[in-house]
Each structure stands twice: as C-alpha cells, then as structure tokens.
Short mmCIF file of C-alpha atoms in Angstrom, two decimals:
data_model
loop_
_atom_site.label_atom_id
_atom_site.label_comp_id
_atom_site.label_asym_id
_atom_site.label_seq_id
_atom_site.Cartn_x
_atom_site.Cartn_y
_atom_site.Cartn_z
CA MET I 1 -5.58 158.56 -113.26
CA THR I 2 -5.05 157.79 -116.95
CA SER I 3 -6.55 154.44 -117.93
CA PRO I 4 -4.08 151.71 -118.94
CA LEU I 5 -5.53 151.58 -122.45
CA ARG I 6 -5.18 155.31 -122.95
CA HIS I 7 -1.69 155.20 -121.46
CA LEU I 8 -0.56 152.40 -123.79
CA THR I 9 -2.24 153.97 -126.81
CA GLU I 10 -0.74 157.42 -126.29
CA ALA I 11 2.69 155.87 -125.71
CA GLY I 12 2.34 153.83 -128.92
CA PHE I 13 3.23 150.57 -127.18
CA LEU I 14 0.31 148.50 -128.49
CA GLY I 15 1.88 148.11 -131.92
CA LYS I 16 5.44 147.58 -130.71
CA PHE I 17 7.78 145.18 -128.95
CA TYR I 18 10.47 146.01 -126.42
CA ILE I 19 13.84 144.87 -127.79
CA ASP I 20 17.38 145.95 -126.89
CA GLY I 21 16.19 148.81 -124.70
CA GLU I 22 13.86 150.30 -127.34
CA TRP I 23 10.24 150.12 -128.42
CA ARG I 24 10.26 148.73 -131.95
CA LYS I 25 7.69 147.93 -134.58
CA PRO I 26 7.51 144.34 -135.84
CA ILE I 27 10.06 143.54 -138.52
CA GLY I 28 8.48 140.32 -139.74
CA SER I 29 7.24 140.01 -143.29
CA VAL I 30 3.65 139.37 -142.17
CA THR I 31 2.01 141.97 -139.94
CA ALA I 32 -0.46 140.43 -137.50
CA ALA I 33 -2.37 141.60 -134.46
CA ALA I 34 -4.31 140.09 -131.58
CA THR I 35 -7.55 141.70 -130.54
CA VAL I 36 -7.87 141.96 -126.77
CA ILE I 37 -11.42 141.32 -125.58
CA ASN I 38 -12.82 142.69 -122.34
CA PRO I 39 -14.43 139.57 -120.82
CA ALA I 40 -16.98 141.63 -118.88
CA THR I 41 -18.40 143.27 -121.99
CA GLU I 42 -17.30 140.84 -124.73
CA GLN I 43 -16.14 143.90 -126.66
CA PRO I 44 -12.73 144.48 -128.29
CA ILE I 45 -10.63 147.03 -126.45
CA ALA I 46 -7.22 146.94 -128.14
CA ASP I 47 -5.17 145.43 -130.94
CA VAL I 48 -1.69 144.26 -129.98
CA ALA I 49 1.04 143.51 -132.52
CA LEU I 50 2.08 139.88 -132.92
CA GLY I 51 5.59 138.85 -133.84
CA ASP I 52 7.14 136.08 -135.90
CA ASP I 53 10.47 134.29 -136.27
CA ASP I 54 12.24 137.46 -137.44
CA ASP I 55 11.18 139.40 -134.37
CA VAL I 56 12.25 136.52 -132.13
CA ASP I 57 15.65 136.38 -133.85
CA CYS I 58 16.11 140.10 -133.23
CA ALA I 59 15.20 139.82 -129.54
CA ILE I 60 17.40 136.78 -128.97
CA ALA I 61 20.35 138.49 -130.67
CA ALA I 62 19.94 141.46 -128.32
CA ALA I 63 19.76 139.16 -125.30
CA ARG I 64 22.84 137.25 -126.47
CA ARG I 65 24.85 140.45 -126.88
CA ALA I 66 23.85 141.62 -123.42
CA PHE I 67 24.50 138.35 -121.65
CA ALA I 68 28.30 138.51 -121.40
CA GLY I 69 28.22 141.83 -119.59
CA TRP I 70 25.10 141.31 -117.49
CA SER I 71 26.13 137.87 -116.21
CA MET I 72 29.35 139.37 -114.83
CA THR I 73 27.77 142.33 -113.05
CA PRO I 74 28.19 142.36 -109.27
CA PRO I 75 25.16 140.94 -107.42
CA ALA I 76 24.69 144.30 -105.73
CA GLU I 77 24.14 145.95 -109.11
CA ARG I 78 21.54 143.40 -110.12
CA ALA I 79 19.86 143.73 -106.72
CA ALA I 80 19.67 147.50 -107.15
CA LEU I 81 17.83 147.05 -110.45
CA LEU I 82 15.37 144.65 -108.82
CA ASP I 83 14.85 147.16 -106.03
CA ARG I 84 13.88 149.84 -108.56
CA ILE I 85 11.54 147.43 -110.38
CA HIS I 86 9.85 146.53 -107.11
CA ALA I 87 9.31 150.17 -106.20
CA LEU I 88 7.85 151.02 -109.61
CA LEU I 89 5.42 148.09 -109.50
CA LEU I 90 4.06 149.29 -106.18
CA ALA I 91 3.94 152.90 -107.35
CA ARG I 92 1.91 151.87 -110.41
CA LEU I 93 -0.29 149.34 -108.60
CA GLU I 94 -3.55 150.98 -109.65
CA LEU I 95 -2.51 151.17 -113.32
CA PHE I 96 -1.66 147.48 -113.33
CA ALA I 97 -4.83 146.56 -111.44
CA GLN I 98 -7.00 148.39 -113.97
CA ALA I 99 -5.17 146.65 -116.82
CA LEU I 100 -5.71 143.21 -115.30
CA THR I 101 -9.39 143.92 -114.82
CA CYS I 102 -10.01 144.94 -118.41
CA GLU I 103 -7.79 142.30 -120.05
CA MET I 104 -8.73 139.18 -118.04
CA GLY I 105 -11.65 140.15 -115.81
CA ALA I 106 -10.04 140.09 -112.37
CA ALA I 107 -12.25 141.82 -109.81
CA ILE I 108 -10.62 145.19 -109.18
CA THR I 109 -10.48 144.58 -105.44
CA TYR I 110 -8.71 141.25 -106.04
CA ALA I 111 -6.32 142.79 -108.56
CA ARG I 112 -5.38 145.46 -106.02
CA ARG I 113 -5.14 143.06 -103.09
CA ALA I 114 -3.52 140.02 -104.72
CA GLN I 115 -2.67 140.06 -108.41
CA VAL I 116 -0.36 143.10 -108.29
CA PRO I 117 1.08 143.00 -104.73
CA LEU I 118 1.93 139.30 -104.95
CA ALA I 119 3.62 139.91 -108.29
CA ALA I 120 5.76 142.59 -106.66
CA GLN I 121 6.66 140.11 -103.93
CA HIS I 122 8.39 137.87 -106.47
CA ILE I 123 10.71 140.74 -107.36
CA ARG I 124 11.41 141.47 -103.69
CA VAL I 125 12.21 137.82 -102.95
CA ALA I 126 14.53 137.62 -105.96
CA ARG I 127 16.37 140.70 -104.70
CA ASP I 128 16.64 139.37 -101.16
CA ASN I 129 17.88 135.94 -102.26
CA LEU I 130 20.42 137.50 -104.58
CA ALA I 131 21.85 139.62 -101.77
CA THR I 132 22.88 136.57 -99.74
CA TYR I 133 23.37 133.82 -102.32
CA PRO I 134 26.79 132.04 -102.31
CA PHE I 135 27.66 131.78 -106.00
CA ILE I 136 30.99 130.08 -105.11
CA ILE I 137 31.37 127.58 -102.25
CA PRO I 138 34.36 125.41 -101.34
CA ARG I 139 34.21 121.63 -101.21
CA GLY I 140 37.65 120.56 -100.16
CA ALA I 141 40.05 121.81 -102.84
CA THR I 142 37.18 122.13 -105.33
CA ALA I 143 35.15 125.27 -105.97
CA ILE I 144 31.47 124.75 -106.73
CA MET I 145 30.39 127.67 -108.88
CA ARG I 146 26.85 128.62 -109.83
CA GLU I 147 26.69 130.65 -113.02
CA ALA I 148 23.91 132.18 -115.10
CA ILE I 149 22.68 129.65 -117.62
CA GLY I 150 22.38 132.16 -120.48
CA VAL I 151 19.57 133.52 -122.62
CA CYS I 152 16.16 132.46 -121.32
CA GLY I 153 12.85 132.32 -123.18
CA LEU I 154 9.96 132.96 -120.80
CA ILE I 155 6.41 131.97 -121.77
CA THR I 156 3.65 133.15 -119.45
CA PRO I 157 -0.13 132.50 -119.25
CA TRP I 158 -3.29 134.61 -119.24
CA ASN I 159 -4.71 133.74 -115.80
CA TRP I 160 -2.12 135.46 -113.56
CA PRO I 161 -0.47 137.65 -116.19
CA LEU I 162 1.74 139.97 -114.13
CA TYR I 163 2.32 137.49 -111.29
CA GLN I 164 3.75 134.85 -113.63
CA ILE I 165 5.93 137.39 -115.43
CA THR I 166 7.60 138.52 -112.22
CA ALA I 167 7.92 134.93 -110.98
CA LYS I 168 10.17 134.26 -113.99
CA VAL I 169 11.82 137.60 -114.78
CA GLY I 170 12.81 138.35 -111.18
CA PRO I 171 14.91 135.24 -110.51
CA ALA I 172 16.26 135.11 -114.08
CA ILE I 173 17.58 138.68 -113.82
CA ALA I 174 18.90 137.98 -110.31
CA ALA I 175 20.81 134.95 -111.58
CA GLY I 176 22.50 137.04 -114.25
CA CYS I 177 20.51 135.76 -117.22
CA THR I 178 19.06 137.81 -120.05
CA VAL I 179 15.50 137.13 -121.16
CA VAL I 180 13.00 137.23 -123.98
CA LEU I 181 9.44 137.27 -122.67
CA LYS I 182 6.43 135.99 -124.60
CA PRO I 183 3.29 136.80 -122.61
CA SER I 184 -0.09 135.38 -123.49
CA GLU I 185 -1.65 137.13 -126.46
CA LEU I 186 -4.97 136.95 -124.55
CA SER I 187 -3.77 139.21 -121.73
CA PRO I 188 -0.84 141.26 -123.06
CA LEU I 189 -1.58 144.70 -121.64
CA SER I 190 0.01 144.16 -118.23
CA ALA I 191 3.09 142.75 -119.97
CA LEU I 192 3.51 145.94 -121.98
CA LEU I 193 3.19 147.98 -118.78
CA PHE I 194 5.80 145.73 -117.19
CA ALA I 195 8.19 146.32 -120.10
CA GLU I 196 7.76 150.05 -119.45
CA VAL I 197 8.68 149.46 -115.81
CA MET I 198 11.83 147.60 -116.87
CA ASN I 199 12.78 150.51 -119.12
CA ASP I 200 12.05 153.15 -116.49
CA ALA I 201 13.98 151.17 -113.87
CA GLY I 202 17.11 151.48 -116.00
CA CYS I 203 17.39 147.89 -117.19
CA PRO I 204 20.44 147.70 -119.51
CA PRO I 205 19.62 147.22 -123.22
CA GLY I 206 19.10 143.59 -124.17
CA VAL I 207 18.77 142.26 -120.65
CA PHE I 208 14.96 142.23 -120.89
CA ASN I 209 13.10 141.88 -124.18
CA LEU I 210 9.42 141.39 -124.98
CA VAL I 211 7.88 139.94 -128.14
CA ASN I 212 4.14 139.42 -128.22
CA GLY I 213 2.89 136.51 -130.25
CA THR I 214 1.14 133.18 -130.35
CA GLY I 215 2.44 129.93 -128.96
CA PRO I 216 2.69 128.13 -132.31
CA ILE I 217 4.79 130.96 -133.79
CA VAL I 218 6.68 132.97 -131.17
CA GLY I 219 6.61 130.29 -128.46
CA ALA I 220 7.81 127.63 -130.87
CA ALA I 221 10.55 129.91 -132.22
CA LEU I 222 11.85 130.56 -128.71
CA ALA I 223 11.74 126.89 -127.75
CA SER I 224 13.60 125.68 -130.83
CA HIS I 225 16.12 128.51 -131.16
CA PRO I 226 19.75 127.34 -130.81
CA GLN I 227 20.76 130.60 -129.09
CA VAL I 228 18.23 130.15 -126.28
CA ASP I 229 19.74 128.25 -123.35
CA MET I 230 16.60 127.73 -121.29
CA ILE I 231 12.84 127.82 -121.67
CA SER I 232 10.49 128.41 -118.75
CA ILE I 233 6.79 127.95 -119.49
CA THR I 234 3.67 128.22 -117.40
CA GLY I 235 0.63 126.89 -119.21
CA SER I 236 -1.38 123.81 -120.00
CA THR I 237 0.18 120.36 -120.01
CA ARG I 238 -0.47 120.20 -123.74
CA ALA I 239 1.47 123.43 -124.31
CA GLY I 240 4.29 122.22 -122.09
CA VAL I 241 4.66 119.02 -124.11
CA LEU I 242 4.86 120.98 -127.37
CA VAL I 243 7.51 123.31 -125.95
CA ALA I 244 9.58 120.39 -124.63
CA GLN I 245 9.41 118.67 -128.02
CA ALA I 246 10.53 121.83 -129.81
CA ALA I 247 13.37 122.33 -127.32
CA ALA I 248 14.66 118.76 -127.42
CA PRO I 249 16.94 119.00 -130.51
CA THR I 250 18.98 121.80 -128.91
CA VAL I 251 19.12 120.06 -125.50
CA LYS I 252 18.23 123.23 -123.61
CA ARG I 253 16.88 123.26 -120.09
CA VAL I 254 13.09 123.26 -119.94
CA ALA I 255 11.25 124.29 -116.77
CA GLN I 256 7.50 123.64 -116.87
CA GLU I 257 4.72 124.69 -114.53
CA LEU I 258 1.66 123.06 -116.05
CA GLY I 259 -1.80 121.83 -115.17
CA GLY I 260 -3.25 120.56 -111.92
CA LYS I 261 -6.23 118.92 -110.25
CA SER I 262 -5.38 119.61 -106.65
CA PRO I 263 -7.03 117.72 -103.77
CA ASN I 264 -8.18 119.19 -100.48
CA ILE I 265 -8.38 116.39 -97.91
CA ILE I 266 -10.73 117.26 -95.06
CA LEU I 267 -9.65 114.82 -92.37
CA PRO I 268 -12.32 113.39 -90.05
CA ASP I 269 -11.14 115.53 -87.11
CA ALA I 270 -11.14 118.80 -89.06
CA ASP I 271 -13.17 121.77 -87.90
CA LEU I 272 -15.69 121.73 -90.75
CA SER I 273 -17.02 125.20 -89.97
CA ARG I 274 -13.57 126.54 -90.86
CA ALA I 275 -12.22 123.96 -93.29
CA VAL I 276 -15.11 123.96 -95.74
CA PRO I 277 -15.70 127.73 -96.27
CA LEU I 278 -11.98 128.37 -96.60
CA GLY I 279 -11.80 125.45 -99.03
CA ILE I 280 -14.46 127.08 -101.19
CA GLY I 281 -12.47 130.33 -101.11
CA ALA I 282 -9.28 128.53 -102.13
CA ALA I 283 -10.93 126.55 -104.92
CA PHE I 284 -12.64 129.61 -106.39
CA ARG I 285 -9.74 132.04 -105.94
CA ASN I 286 -9.29 133.93 -109.21
CA LEU I 287 -12.60 132.29 -110.22
CA GLY I 288 -10.91 128.88 -110.18
CA GLN I 289 -8.50 129.96 -112.91
CA SER I 290 -5.43 128.81 -111.01
CA CYS I 291 -3.47 125.68 -111.86
CA SER I 292 -3.12 124.79 -108.18
CA ALA I 293 -6.75 125.49 -107.20
CA PRO I 294 -7.96 122.72 -104.82
CA THR I 295 -11.02 121.78 -106.86
CA ARG I 296 -11.36 118.25 -105.43
CA MET I 297 -12.63 118.31 -101.84
CA LEU I 298 -12.21 114.89 -100.24
CA VAL I 299 -14.60 114.36 -97.33
CA SER I 300 -15.35 111.56 -94.89
CA ARG I 301 -18.56 109.92 -96.08
CA SER I 302 -20.20 110.44 -92.70
CA HIS I 303 -19.74 114.21 -93.05
CA MET I 304 -21.03 114.61 -96.60
CA GLU I 305 -24.38 116.18 -95.76
CA GLU I 306 -22.88 118.76 -93.38
CA VAL I 307 -20.12 119.61 -95.86
CA GLU I 308 -22.64 120.11 -98.68
CA THR I 309 -24.59 122.57 -96.54
CA LEU I 310 -21.49 124.51 -95.52
CA ALA I 311 -20.11 124.53 -99.06
CA ALA I 312 -23.35 125.81 -100.56
CA ALA I 313 -23.57 128.56 -97.94
CA ALA I 314 -19.99 129.68 -98.64
CA ALA I 315 -20.49 129.67 -102.42
CA SER I 316 -23.70 131.68 -102.10
CA GLU I 317 -21.70 134.49 -100.46
CA LEU I 318 -19.61 135.03 -103.60
CA VAL I 319 -20.57 138.09 -105.62
CA VAL I 320 -20.07 137.50 -109.35
CA GLY I 321 -20.49 140.57 -111.50
CA ASP I 322 -18.95 143.74 -112.88
CA PRO I 323 -15.24 143.45 -112.02
CA LEU I 324 -14.95 147.22 -111.58
CA ALA I 325 -17.59 147.26 -108.82
CA GLU I 326 -16.12 147.42 -105.32
CA SER I 327 -18.69 144.90 -104.06
CA THR I 328 -17.75 142.25 -106.64
CA THR I 329 -15.64 139.37 -105.37
CA HIS I 330 -15.37 137.49 -108.67
CA GLY I 331 -15.47 138.80 -112.21
CA PRO I 332 -15.95 136.92 -115.48
CA ILE I 333 -14.00 134.02 -116.91
CA ALA I 334 -11.01 135.50 -118.73
CA ASN I 335 -11.91 134.60 -122.32
CA ARG I 336 -14.57 132.95 -124.46
CA PRO I 337 -12.83 129.59 -125.08
CA GLN I 338 -12.37 129.11 -121.36
CA PHE I 339 -15.94 130.17 -120.63
CA GLU I 340 -17.18 127.58 -123.10
CA ARG I 341 -14.90 124.95 -121.56
CA VAL I 342 -16.35 125.61 -118.10
CA GLN I 343 -19.92 125.40 -119.42
CA THR I 344 -19.12 122.14 -121.19
CA MET I 345 -17.64 120.56 -118.07
CA ILE I 346 -20.60 121.60 -115.92
CA GLY I 347 -22.75 119.76 -118.42
CA VAL I 348 -20.44 116.76 -118.22
CA GLY I 349 -20.85 116.68 -114.43
CA LEU I 350 -24.62 116.63 -114.78
CA ASP I 351 -24.47 113.92 -117.45
CA GLU I 352 -22.17 111.81 -115.28
CA GLY I 353 -24.75 111.80 -112.50
CA ALA I 354 -22.96 113.93 -109.94
CA LYS I 355 -25.21 115.68 -107.41
CA LEU I 356 -25.54 119.40 -108.14
CA VAL I 357 -25.29 121.23 -104.80
CA ILE I 358 -25.28 124.80 -106.13
CA GLY I 359 -24.73 126.61 -109.42
CA GLY I 360 -25.03 124.90 -112.77
CA PRO I 361 -24.81 125.97 -116.41
CA GLY I 362 -25.36 129.48 -117.68
CA ARG I 363 -24.63 132.93 -116.31
CA PRO I 364 -25.51 133.92 -112.74
CA GLY I 365 -28.49 136.12 -111.91
CA ASP I 366 -29.66 138.47 -114.64
CA LEU I 367 -26.28 138.81 -116.35
CA GLN I 368 -26.75 138.45 -120.09
CA ILE I 369 -23.42 139.75 -121.42
CA GLY I 370 -19.93 138.82 -120.31
CA PHE I 371 -18.17 135.52 -119.70
CA TYR I 372 -19.71 135.09 -116.27
CA ALA I 373 -20.05 131.60 -114.80
CA ARG I 374 -22.04 130.38 -111.83
CA PRO I 375 -19.91 129.06 -108.95
CA THR I 376 -20.78 125.38 -109.13
CA ILE I 377 -20.39 122.55 -106.62
CA PHE I 378 -20.96 118.88 -107.33
CA SER I 379 -21.18 116.22 -104.64
CA ASN I 380 -21.13 112.41 -104.62
CA VAL I 381 -18.48 112.62 -107.31
CA CYS I 382 -16.76 109.37 -108.20
CA ARG I 383 -13.00 109.45 -108.59
CA ASP I 384 -13.13 108.28 -112.21
CA MET I 385 -15.59 110.93 -113.40
CA ARG I 386 -14.22 113.46 -115.86
CA ILE I 387 -14.97 116.32 -113.48
CA ALA I 388 -12.73 114.56 -110.93
CA GLN I 389 -9.89 113.91 -113.36
CA GLU I 390 -9.73 116.79 -115.84
CA GLU I 391 -8.58 120.32 -115.13
CA ILE I 392 -11.62 122.57 -115.65
CA PHE I 393 -9.98 125.90 -114.81
CA GLY I 394 -13.09 127.59 -113.57
CA PRO I 395 -15.39 127.83 -110.53
CA VAL I 396 -16.33 124.15 -110.41
CA LEU I 397 -15.69 122.05 -107.27
CA SER I 398 -16.09 118.28 -106.87
CA ILE I 399 -16.83 116.86 -103.41
CA ILE I 400 -15.61 113.26 -103.29
CA PRO I 401 -16.42 110.91 -100.36
CA TYR I 402 -13.92 108.58 -98.73
CA ASP I 403 -14.27 105.88 -96.05
CA THR I 404 -10.72 105.78 -94.66
CA VAL I 405 -7.78 108.19 -94.61
CA ASP I 406 -5.73 105.71 -96.64
CA GLU I 407 -8.46 105.78 -99.29
CA ALA I 408 -8.41 109.59 -99.26
CA ILE I 409 -4.66 109.56 -99.93
CA THR I 410 -5.15 107.12 -102.78
CA ILE I 411 -7.87 109.30 -104.32
CA ALA I 412 -5.73 112.41 -103.87
CA ASN I 413 -2.89 110.80 -105.85
CA ASP I 414 -5.19 109.27 -108.47
CA THR I 415 -4.70 111.82 -111.25
CA VAL I 416 -1.99 112.52 -113.82
CA TYR I 417 -1.29 115.79 -111.99
CA GLY I 418 0.69 116.66 -108.88
CA LEU I 419 0.98 120.42 -108.50
CA GLY I 420 -0.67 121.40 -105.23
CA ALA I 421 -2.64 119.87 -102.38
CA HIS I 422 -4.33 120.84 -99.11
CA VAL I 423 -4.86 118.92 -95.88
CA GLN I 424 -7.14 120.04 -93.02
CA GLY I 425 -7.10 118.52 -89.54
CA THR I 426 -6.70 119.42 -85.87
CA ASP I 427 -4.16 116.67 -85.13
CA MET I 428 -1.04 118.13 -86.76
CA GLU I 429 0.92 114.89 -86.52
CA SER I 430 -1.75 113.12 -88.57
CA ALA I 431 -2.00 116.00 -91.03
CA ARG I 432 1.77 115.98 -91.54
CA ALA I 433 1.72 112.22 -92.08
CA VAL I 434 -0.89 112.64 -94.82
CA ALA I 435 1.08 115.49 -96.42
CA ARG I 436 4.16 113.28 -96.72
CA GLN I 437 2.18 110.75 -98.77
CA ILE I 438 0.71 113.18 -101.30
CA GLN I 439 2.47 113.35 -104.65
CA SER I 440 2.57 117.07 -105.29
CA GLY I 441 5.07 119.91 -105.31
CA GLN I 442 3.27 121.86 -102.59
CA VAL I 443 1.02 120.82 -99.71
CA HIS I 444 -0.82 123.40 -97.59
CA LEU I 445 -1.75 122.43 -94.04
CA ASN I 446 -4.78 124.20 -92.57
CA TYR I 447 -4.73 127.14 -95.01
CA PRO I 448 -1.41 128.81 -94.14
CA ASP I 449 -0.43 132.24 -95.37
CA TRP I 450 1.05 132.41 -98.87
CA ASP I 451 4.83 132.09 -98.75
CA PRO I 452 6.71 133.58 -101.73
CA ASN I 453 9.83 131.71 -100.58
CA ALA I 454 8.13 128.30 -100.82
CA PRO I 455 9.21 126.57 -104.06
CA PHE I 456 6.33 125.84 -106.41
CA GLY I 457 6.16 123.20 -109.12
CA GLY I 458 4.81 119.83 -110.05
CA TYR I 459 5.11 116.09 -109.94
CA LYS I 460 3.99 113.94 -112.86
CA ARG I 461 2.30 115.84 -115.69
CA SER I 462 2.17 119.05 -113.68
CA GLY I 463 5.68 119.78 -114.90
CA ASN I 464 9.26 119.85 -113.71
CA GLY I 465 11.54 122.40 -112.13
CA ARG I 466 10.54 124.89 -109.46
CA GLU I 467 9.56 128.54 -109.26
CA TYR I 468 9.52 131.01 -106.34
CA GLY I 469 12.09 131.46 -103.64
CA LEU I 470 15.67 130.24 -103.69
CA GLU I 471 14.89 127.19 -105.80
CA GLY I 472 13.25 129.44 -108.37
CA MET I 473 16.48 131.38 -108.84
CA GLU I 474 18.56 128.21 -108.99
CA GLU I 475 16.59 127.05 -112.04
CA TYR I 476 18.41 129.80 -113.94
CA LEU I 477 21.88 128.76 -112.74
CA GLU I 478 24.29 126.19 -114.10
CA THR I 479 26.73 124.30 -111.85
CA LYS I 480 30.47 124.30 -112.53
CA ALA I 481 33.05 122.40 -110.48
CA VAL I 482 36.64 123.74 -110.59
CA LEU I 483 38.95 121.11 -109.11
CA GLY I 484 42.16 122.31 -107.49
CA PHE I 485 40.75 125.84 -107.11
CA TYR I 486 41.76 126.12 -103.45
CA ARG I 487 45.29 124.64 -103.66
#
C-alpha cells in the first residue's frame, strides 16, 4: 500500500486547499507552511500550506454560493452522499490509520481499532438520523420547521483528528449546511485525505471546503466573518473563549467542546478488580490525550492501598513505544509543546507532595528519541492541587481519597470543567443517584460500550452545545414557526 505521505505528495495536496470542488493553491499575499513533525522520531515529514484571510474569504464565498441549493436537496440525496463517504472511509481505513500514526503518534493498532472506525461511525449515525428526522412537525395550526442554519466554520483539534472532523462534518452536511473546515495545523494529513474522500464521494462543489491554517489567522477569520452563520470548535477552553469573542459581533451561533478534568467515582461497593484496571485504561486511552479522559479517580479512603496496587499493576501492562509496532499499546505524545506540558505537570505533582505510585518524569525505558511519556499515577492527591484541577492532557492520573459518597460528589464537581464523568458500583440504584448529581454532559456507569448516538458536550467551562447523535445534528438547524400553516 502507498504510504499516506507519498500519496499526498504525488497528488500535490500538501501545498493546496480544497475549495469549491477543486484543489487550489493559496491565494493569500503571504505564503506560509506548517512543518508536520513525526512525534515518534521528532523529525519533519511534510510541509503543509497555511492560509490567510483571502483564502478564508474564497472558501466562505464558495460555501455561501452552494448553500441555497444544498439546503433544499431532499434528505435522501444528502443521505446517499453520507453513505458514499462512510464506505470510502472504511475502504481507506489503513491509509487513514497510517496517517494518524505518523502525524500524531497514535499506536497503529489503536488507529485501526478506534480512531478510524469510530470516525466512520459519526458519518453512519448522521446518515441514519437524517433518514428519519422530521424537519416539519405540526403543533396545532402551527408548523414547526427545522432548517439548515447556513455556512458553518468547523475548527478541529490534533488529538482525534479524523474523529472530530467527522463528528462535525457528518451532522452539518446532513442538516443541509455547507462547511469550511480548519483542521489543526499540527495534524493536517488526515484532513487532506478526508477532503479527497469528500471529492471522490461526489460532494457538490462548495458544500465542503478545507483551508489549513493557524487559529489566530484562519480560525479567527472564520469566527469573525459576517458570512459564517455558525462556528463549531473542539479545543482548549482558552481557544474556545477566543473564538466566542471573535464571533460575538456577528451574533453567530457558537458550539464549543472544550477542556475537561473528568472524575471517576469508585463507589465503596464497586468491584475493585474490575473498576480500577478499566479506569486506568479509560484514563490513558489515546495516551490521556482526550478531553473527557477520567484522570481523577475518586476512591474510598479505606480502599486506597488496594487501589494503588491494582492501578500500578494495570499501568505496568501498558506498552509505550514505536507506534508502528503491533505490540505497542500507546505511542508518543502528539507534539513537543504537549510533551513538555506533561513533563511540567508531573514535576508539579511531585512538588505538591502527591505520592508517586508509578511512572514519573522522563521517557520510559531506554527510549531516547520521541515524545514518549511514562504512564504516571499519583495518589493521596488533595482536591486543590494543580494536578487535580488543571487539564494535563497526557498519561497522568490522580487518585483522590474521600470519606463519604456525598464528599465524593462534591469533589467530582469541584472543578471549572464538566465534560465527562464515570461512576462504578454494583448497586445500580446508588450509582444512578450519584450520576444525577454530577455536573457533566456525559456520565458513564460501569464502563458501558461507546454510544455514537449519546450526545456529548460540556457544562461550565467545558463548553456549550452538543455533538454526536440526534442532538449533534440539531446544533446545525434553526427553528422556524409558521403560524396558520395547517388552516
């Protein structure tokens, strides 16, 4: 199979954007490029063109021209396009998996098993929801209509590059919107491959557009543009605030999926032999580079010693190394700034006096090159420590003791975030009661299967709006009431 880099190079996509159904070179007055670094080798592997305000204007104009026609297409036509996109993603699974591994360090087995298939699921769910969605419903003599909101600017992150693209593009296209995508400049290769899928699937010109660029330039231009009707961003809370501020003068809709510091409450009656190892797996999924990773494990004080032993044993089973090796479970941190952030916060945990159970600063084993981090667990963490309050975005878990379940709920809610949460317990009535009191957009009881139809989003500074499932599509719809429609 041709490597993704060779494929993109031979096709000439690295220096181009996808606008109005064509691959185009940047038109801005200043030519810029982002160097993509392989986090396993720390070596540059590609240069990707970066756009500016002129390129954004061109893409938005194309999306605006296409909107009138696309928004009026029959749902069956839009569903057929989504069906073709879904099929192409699965057909090119290995190409995407290889791209994700070289651009952000995902272990190849994880890219094949999760990063790409789950991304394809978002497209399937958008298609299925579209097929049955009632865009007009009666309410007495009034018709309640749901209509595409317009041109949407989509800003996606580096940690789940393809997954976050499909989580936004799928429902936006299903709703009848047209889009301009700005993927992260740190992991842009999978986005270029996705643009090729959109083209090959027969997406009408202007319905999907891609402009690579930085947040302060392309992201800001999208957010402030008067011809953009909605912005959807997944990123840090800081980035979300900047986008919302830029969008405010044009009063556009802003949907934000931002940071998190998710708790995992291990109730006193939980089966620790199951709850703790699975909790380590959930916290360190994607090497902890997930905004909803449950990186605060709340444990009854009387169980602390047993939990520490089980947690250390589970973490020691993780294989950190070459992401292309079949035996590797976890590759490197995706980029140097994030690697340095993780190392800094491990040092903060030590300085704050938390008990180091396993891991610590530096690279694991004999690895000398690559942004590899040691899976690290701290115990006896106090709720006001920085490692208990700040999003680290890496393989660092804090075990926090509690004396009563009410105290555990208080600790769980004691952050500025509210994106995800977990609760483990054998008494389901008690577990459900705890879940109702947690301030977060999702709560997982006893590690259920992932549900692409479950809406995902945050309370507090974790954002607003929802992605995934039916609610994810409704973010891209506007409500119109026509009184007297049924007279």
